CSV table of C-alpha atoms in Angstrom, one decimal:
chain,number,residue,atom,x,y,z
A,170,MET,CA,25.5,4.5,10.8
A,171,THR,CA,24.1,7.6,10.8
A,172,ALA,CA,20.7,8.6,12.5
A,173,ILE,CA,19.9,12.0,12.0
A,174,GLU,CA,21.3,14.2,8.5
A,175,VAL,CA,20.2,17.7,8.1
A,176,LYS,CA,21.5,18.8,4.9
A,177,ASP,CA,21.7,22.8,3.8
A,178,LEU,CA,19.2,24.1,6.2
A,179,VAL,CA,17.2,27.4,6.0
A,180,ILE,CA,14.8,28.6,8.5
A,181,SER,CA,13.5,32.0,8.7
A,182,TYR,CA,11.0,34.1,10.7
A,183,ARG,CA,9.0,37.1,9.6
A,184,PRO,CA,8.4,39.7,12.4
A,185,LEU,CA,5.1,41.1,12.8
A,186,ASN,CA,6.0,44.3,13.0
A,187,ASN,CA,5.0,47.7,10.9
A,188,VAL,CA,1.2,47.1,11.5
A,189,SER,CA,-1.6,50.1,11.1
A,190,ILE,CA,-3.9,49.8,13.4
A,191,GLN,CA,-6.1,52.5,12.6
A,192,LYS,CA,-6.6,51.3,8.9
A,193,ASP,CA,-6.5,47.3,9.6
A,194,LEU,CA,-5.2,45.2,12.2
A,195,PHE,CA,-4.0,42.9,9.7
A,196,ARG,CA,-2.6,44.4,7.3
A,197,ARG,CA,1.1,45.3,7.5
A,198,LYS,CA,2.3,49.2,5.5
A,199,LYS,CA,5.2,47.0,3.8
A,200,LYS,CA,6.1,43.9,4.1
A,201,SER,CA,9.2,42.9,6.6
A,202,LYS,CA,12.3,41.9,5.9
A,203,PRO,CA,12.8,38.1,7.3
A,204,PHE,CA,15.0,37.1,10.1
A,205,ILE,CA,17.2,34.1,9.4
A,206,ALA,CA,17.2,31.9,12.5
A,207,VAL,CA,19.0,29.1,10.8
A,208,ASN,CA,21.4,29.9,7.5
A,209,HIS,CA,22.3,27.1,5.6
A,210,VAL,CA,23.4,24.3,8.3
A,211,SER,CA,24.1,21.0,7.8
A,212,PHE,CA,25.8,18.4,10.0
A,213,GLU,CA,24.8,14.6,10.8
A,214,VAL,CA,24.4,12.7,14.1
A,215,GLU,CA,25.5,9.1,13.9
A,216,GLN,CA,23.3,6.6,16.0
A,217,GLY,CA,24.1,6.1,19.1
A,218,GLU,CA,25.9,9.5,20.1
A,219,ILE,CA,24.9,12.6,22.4
A,220,LEU,CA,25.6,16.0,20.1
A,221,GLY,CA,25.5,19.0,22.4
A,222,LEU,CA,24.2,22.3,20.7
A,223,ILE,CA,26.0,25.6,22.1
A,224,GLY,CA,25.9,29.5,21.3
A,225,ARG,CA,24.3,32.4,22.4
A,226,ASN,CA,20.4,33.4,22.8
A,227,GLY,CA,19.3,33.7,19.8
A,228,SER,CA,21.8,31.5,17.5
A,229,GLY,CA,19.4,28.9,16.6
A,230,LYS,CA,19.8,25.8,18.4
A,231,SER,CA,16.3,26.0,19.9
A,232,THR,CA,15.2,26.6,16.5
A,233,ILE,CA,17.3,23.2,15.0
A,234,LEU,CA,15.6,21.2,17.8
A,235,LYS,CA,12.0,21.9,16.5
A,236,ALA,CA,12.8,21.7,12.9
A,237,ILE,CA,14.6,17.7,13.5
A,238,ALA,CA,11.1,17.5,15.6
A,239,GLY,CA,8.7,18.4,12.8
A,240,VAL,CA,7.3,21.5,14.7
A,241,PHE,CA,9.1,24.1,12.2
A,242,THR,CA,9.0,23.3,8.8
A,243,PRO,CA,12.2,24.4,6.9
A,244,ASP,CA,12.1,26.9,4.1
A,245,SER,CA,15.0,24.9,2.5
A,246,GLY,CA,17.2,22.2,3.4
A,247,THR,CA,16.2,18.6,4.3
A,248,ILE,CA,16.3,16.8,7.6
A,249,ASP,CA,16.1,12.8,7.2
A,250,LEU,CA,15.7,10.6,10.6
A,251,LYS,CA,16.0,7.6,8.5
A,252,GLY,CA,12.3,6.2,9.6
A,253,GLN,CA,13.1,6.5,13.3
A,254,SER,CA,10.9,7.7,15.8
A,255,VAL,CA,12.1,11.3,17.7
A,256,ALA,CA,10.7,13.1,20.8
A,257,LEU,CA,11.6,16.9,21.9
A,258,LEU,CA,11.4,17.9,25.6
A,259,SER,CA,11.1,21.5,25.4
A,260,ILE,CA,9.1,23.7,28.1
A,261,GLY,CA,6.0,25.2,25.9
A,262,VAL,CA,5.9,22.6,23.2
A,263,GLY,CA,3.4,19.6,23.1
A,264,PHE,CA,0.8,19.5,25.3
A,265,LYS,CA,-3.2,20.7,24.7
A,266,PRO,CA,-3.3,23.3,27.7
A,267,GLU,CA,-7.2,22.9,28.1
A,268,MET,CA,-6.8,18.9,28.7
A,269,THR,CA,-5.2,17.0,32.1
A,270,GLY,CA,-2.1,16.0,32.5
A,271,ARG,CA,-3.6,12.3,31.9
A,272,GLU,CA,-5.1,13.1,28.8
A,273,ASN,CA,-1.9,14.4,27.4
A,274,ILE,CA,0.2,11.6,27.9
A,275,TYR,CA,-2.1,9.6,25.2
A,276,ILE,CA,-2.1,12.5,23.2
A,277,ALA,CA,1.8,12.5,23.3
A,278,GLY,CA,2.1,9.0,23.2
A,279,LEU,CA,-0.1,8.5,19.7
A,280,LEU,CA,1.9,11.5,18.1
A,281,LEU,CA,5.2,9.6,19.0
A,282,GLY,CA,3.6,6.8,17.0
A,283,PHE,CA,2.8,4.8,19.9
A,284,SER,CA,-0.4,2.5,20.0
A,285,LYS,CA,-2.9,3.2,23.2
A,286,ALA,CA,-2.3,-0.3,24.8
A,287,ALA,CA,1.5,0.5,24.6
A,288,ILE,CA,0.6,4.1,26.3
A,289,ARG,CA,-1.8,2.2,28.8
A,290,GLU,CA,0.8,0.0,30.0
A,291,LYS,CA,2.9,3.1,30.8
A,292,GLU,CA,0.6,4.7,32.2
A,293,GLU,CA,1.0,5.0,36.0
A,294,ALA,CA,5.0,4.8,35.2
A,295,ILE,CA,4.5,8.0,33.6
A,296,VAL,CA,2.3,9.3,36.4
A,297,GLU,CA,4.6,8.2,39.3
A,298,PHE,CA,7.8,9.5,38.0
A,299,ALA,CA,6.4,13.2,37.4
A,300,GLU,CA,5.5,13.7,40.8
A,301,ILE,CA,2.5,15.9,40.5
A,302,GLY,CA,-0.1,14.1,42.7
A,303,ASP,CA,-4.1,15.3,41.7
A,304,PHE,CA,-2.7,17.9,39.0
A,305,ILE,CA,-2.6,15.2,36.8
A,306,ASP,CA,-6.3,15.1,36.4
A,307,MET,CA,-6.4,18.8,35.9
A,308,PRO,CA,-5.7,21.1,32.8
A,309,VAL,CA,-2.6,21.7,31.6
A,310,LYS,CA,-3.1,25.4,31.6
A,311,THR,CA,-2.7,25.2,35.7
A,312,TYR,CA,0.5,24.0,35.6
A,313,SER,CA,3.9,25.8,36.6
A,314,SER,CA,6.8,25.4,34.8
A,315,GLY,CA,8.4,22.8,36.9
A,316,MET,CA,5.3,20.7,37.1
A,317,TYR,CA,4.9,20.8,32.9
A,318,SER,CA,8.6,19.9,32.5
A,319,LYS,CA,8.5,17.4,35.2
A,320,LEU,CA,5.5,15.5,33.3
A,321,ALA,CA,6.9,16.1,29.8
A,322,PHE,CA,10.3,14.5,31.0
A,323,ALA,CA,8.2,11.5,32.6
A,324,ILE,CA,6.4,11.2,28.8
A,325,THR,CA,9.7,11.2,27.1
A,326,ALA,CA,11.5,9.1,29.7
A,327,MET,CA,9.0,6.2,29.7
A,328,LEU,CA,7.8,6.3,26.2
A,329,GLU,CA,11.3,5.7,24.8
A,330,THR,CA,11.9,6.8,21.1
A,331,ASP,CA,14.9,5.9,18.6
A,332,ILE,CA,16.1,10.1,18.7
A,333,ILE,CA,15.4,12.1,22.0
A,334,LEU,CA,15.8,16.1,22.0
A,335,ILE,CA,16.5,18.1,24.8
A,336,ASP,CA,16.3,21.7,25.0
A,337,GLU,CA,17.3,23.1,28.1
A,338,VAL,CA,14.3,20.4,30.5
A,339,LEU,CA,16.8,19.2,32.7
A,340,SER,CA,17.6,22.5,34.4
A,341,VAL,CA,13.9,23.0,35.5
A,342,GLY,CA,12.2,22.1,38.6
A,343,ASP,CA,13.4,21.4,41.9
A,344,GLU,CA,16.9,19.9,43.1
A,345,ARG,CA,15.8,16.6,43.7
A,346,PHE,CA,13.6,16.3,40.5
A,347,LYS,CA,16.6,17.6,38.8
A,348,LYS,CA,18.9,14.9,40.2
A,349,LYS,CA,16.8,12.2,39.2
A,350,SER,CA,15.7,13.7,35.6
A,351,TYR,CA,19.3,13.8,35.1
A,352,GLU,CA,19.8,10.3,36.2
A,353,LYS,CA,17.2,9.2,34.1
A,354,MET,CA,18.6,10.7,30.8
A,355,LYS,CA,21.9,9.1,31.7
A,356,GLU,CA,20.4,5.8,31.9
A,357,LEU,CA,18.5,6.1,28.7
A,358,ILE,CA,21.4,8.1,26.3
A,359,ASN,CA,23.7,5.1,27.9
A,360,SER,CA,22.1,2.7,25.4
A,361,ARG,CA,24.3,2.7,22.5
A,362,GLU,CA,20.9,2.5,19.8
A,363,ARG,CA,19.9,5.9,21.5
A,364,THR,CA,20.5,9.2,19.6
A,365,VAL,CA,20.5,12.3,21.7
A,366,VAL,CA,20.8,16.1,21.2
A,367,VAL,CA,21.1,18.6,23.9
A,368,VAL,CA,20.7,22.1,24.2
A,369,SER,CA,22.0,23.3,27.2
A,370,HIS,CA,23.9,26.3,28.6
A,371,SER,CA,25.3,24.4,31.0
A,372,LEU,CA,28.8,23.3,30.0
A,373,SER,CA,29.4,21.2,32.8
A,374,THR,CA,26.6,18.5,31.7
A,375,LEU,CA,27.6,19.1,28.1
A,376,LYS,CA,31.1,18.0,29.0
A,377,GLU,CA,29.7,14.8,30.9
A,378,LEU,CA,27.1,13.6,28.4
A,379,CYS,CA,28.1,14.6,25.3
A,380,SER,CA,30.9,13.0,22.7
A,381,ARG,CA,30.4,15.7,20.1
A,382,VAL,CA,29.2,19.4,20.1
A,383,LEU,CA,28.4,21.5,17.5
A,384,TRP,CA,28.5,25.9,18.5
A,385,LEU,CA,26.3,28.4,16.7
A,386,ASN,CA,26.5,32.2,16.2
A,387,ASP,CA,23.9,33.3,14.5
A,388,GLY,CA,22.3,30.8,13.2
A,389,GLU,CA,25.3,29.8,11.1
A,390,ILE,CA,27.9,26.9,12.2
A,391,VAL,CA,31.2,27.7,14.1
A,392,LYS,CA,32.2,24.7,14.8
A,393,ILE,CA,31.8,21.0,15.1
A,394,GLY,CA,34.3,18.7,17.4
A,395,ASP,CA,35.3,17.0,20.5
A,396,THR,CA,33.6,18.3,22.9
A,397,ASP,CA,36.5,19.1,25.3
A,398,GLU,CA,37.8,21.3,22.4
A,399,ILE,CA,35.1,23.0,21.3
A,400,LEU,CA,33.8,24.1,25.0
A,401,GLU,CA,37.4,25.7,25.7
A,402,GLU,CA,37.1,27.5,22.5
A,403,TYR,CA,33.7,28.6,23.1
A,404,GLN,CA,34.8,29.5,26.8
A,405,LYS,CA,37.3,31.5,25.6
A,406,TYR,CA,35.1,33.3,23.0
A,407,MET,CA,32.6,34.1,25.8
A,408,ARG,CA,35.3,36.2,27.9
A,409,LYS,CA,35.9,38.3,25.2
């Protein structure tokens, strides 16, 4: 059964350059040529599958994750999640910086489709797992990147969704929390019902977790297939 179906996805960015400060701060002298971040990408992820995304920086990995999560709207193409709930684990995405960590737990939970009662039941478990102490009642803008990632991970780990998208979050934080979050993630994705897409530069992590890997370069698919096979080819490519 297919959990994620991506068809002919195209996403572009328009650079904010060529600005005339003297005449008008917000007026461009000429239209900038858009940058194609994702170029006609199509793939499917089966329910319960763990798919890894690899590629150089700027290859479109994070852009695809954010599009699947609904953060970005594609220029063209479609993304079908088959009615399933989805959570994105990514530094810098999802929290309201002026609000406290505790308030953001509720905002994140509501956006994921959980009721206030359901979030309340999980609230203390989230706070305990995050291990950020009194900062839970302080504005998120005061958090370090490590604290931010701990809270983001705790919310996703405790408020379990059908689909989990992970963007390098497992590599942030102190060593003990890395191990703790890694073990929790393995526990979550061992469920045959849960579908996971992981972006990571750690090939050992992808090798251990993923059943398949999708290799991207300049916004296009190079190859998708067996984890060991793709990672071996990718390593050879990166050594050139």
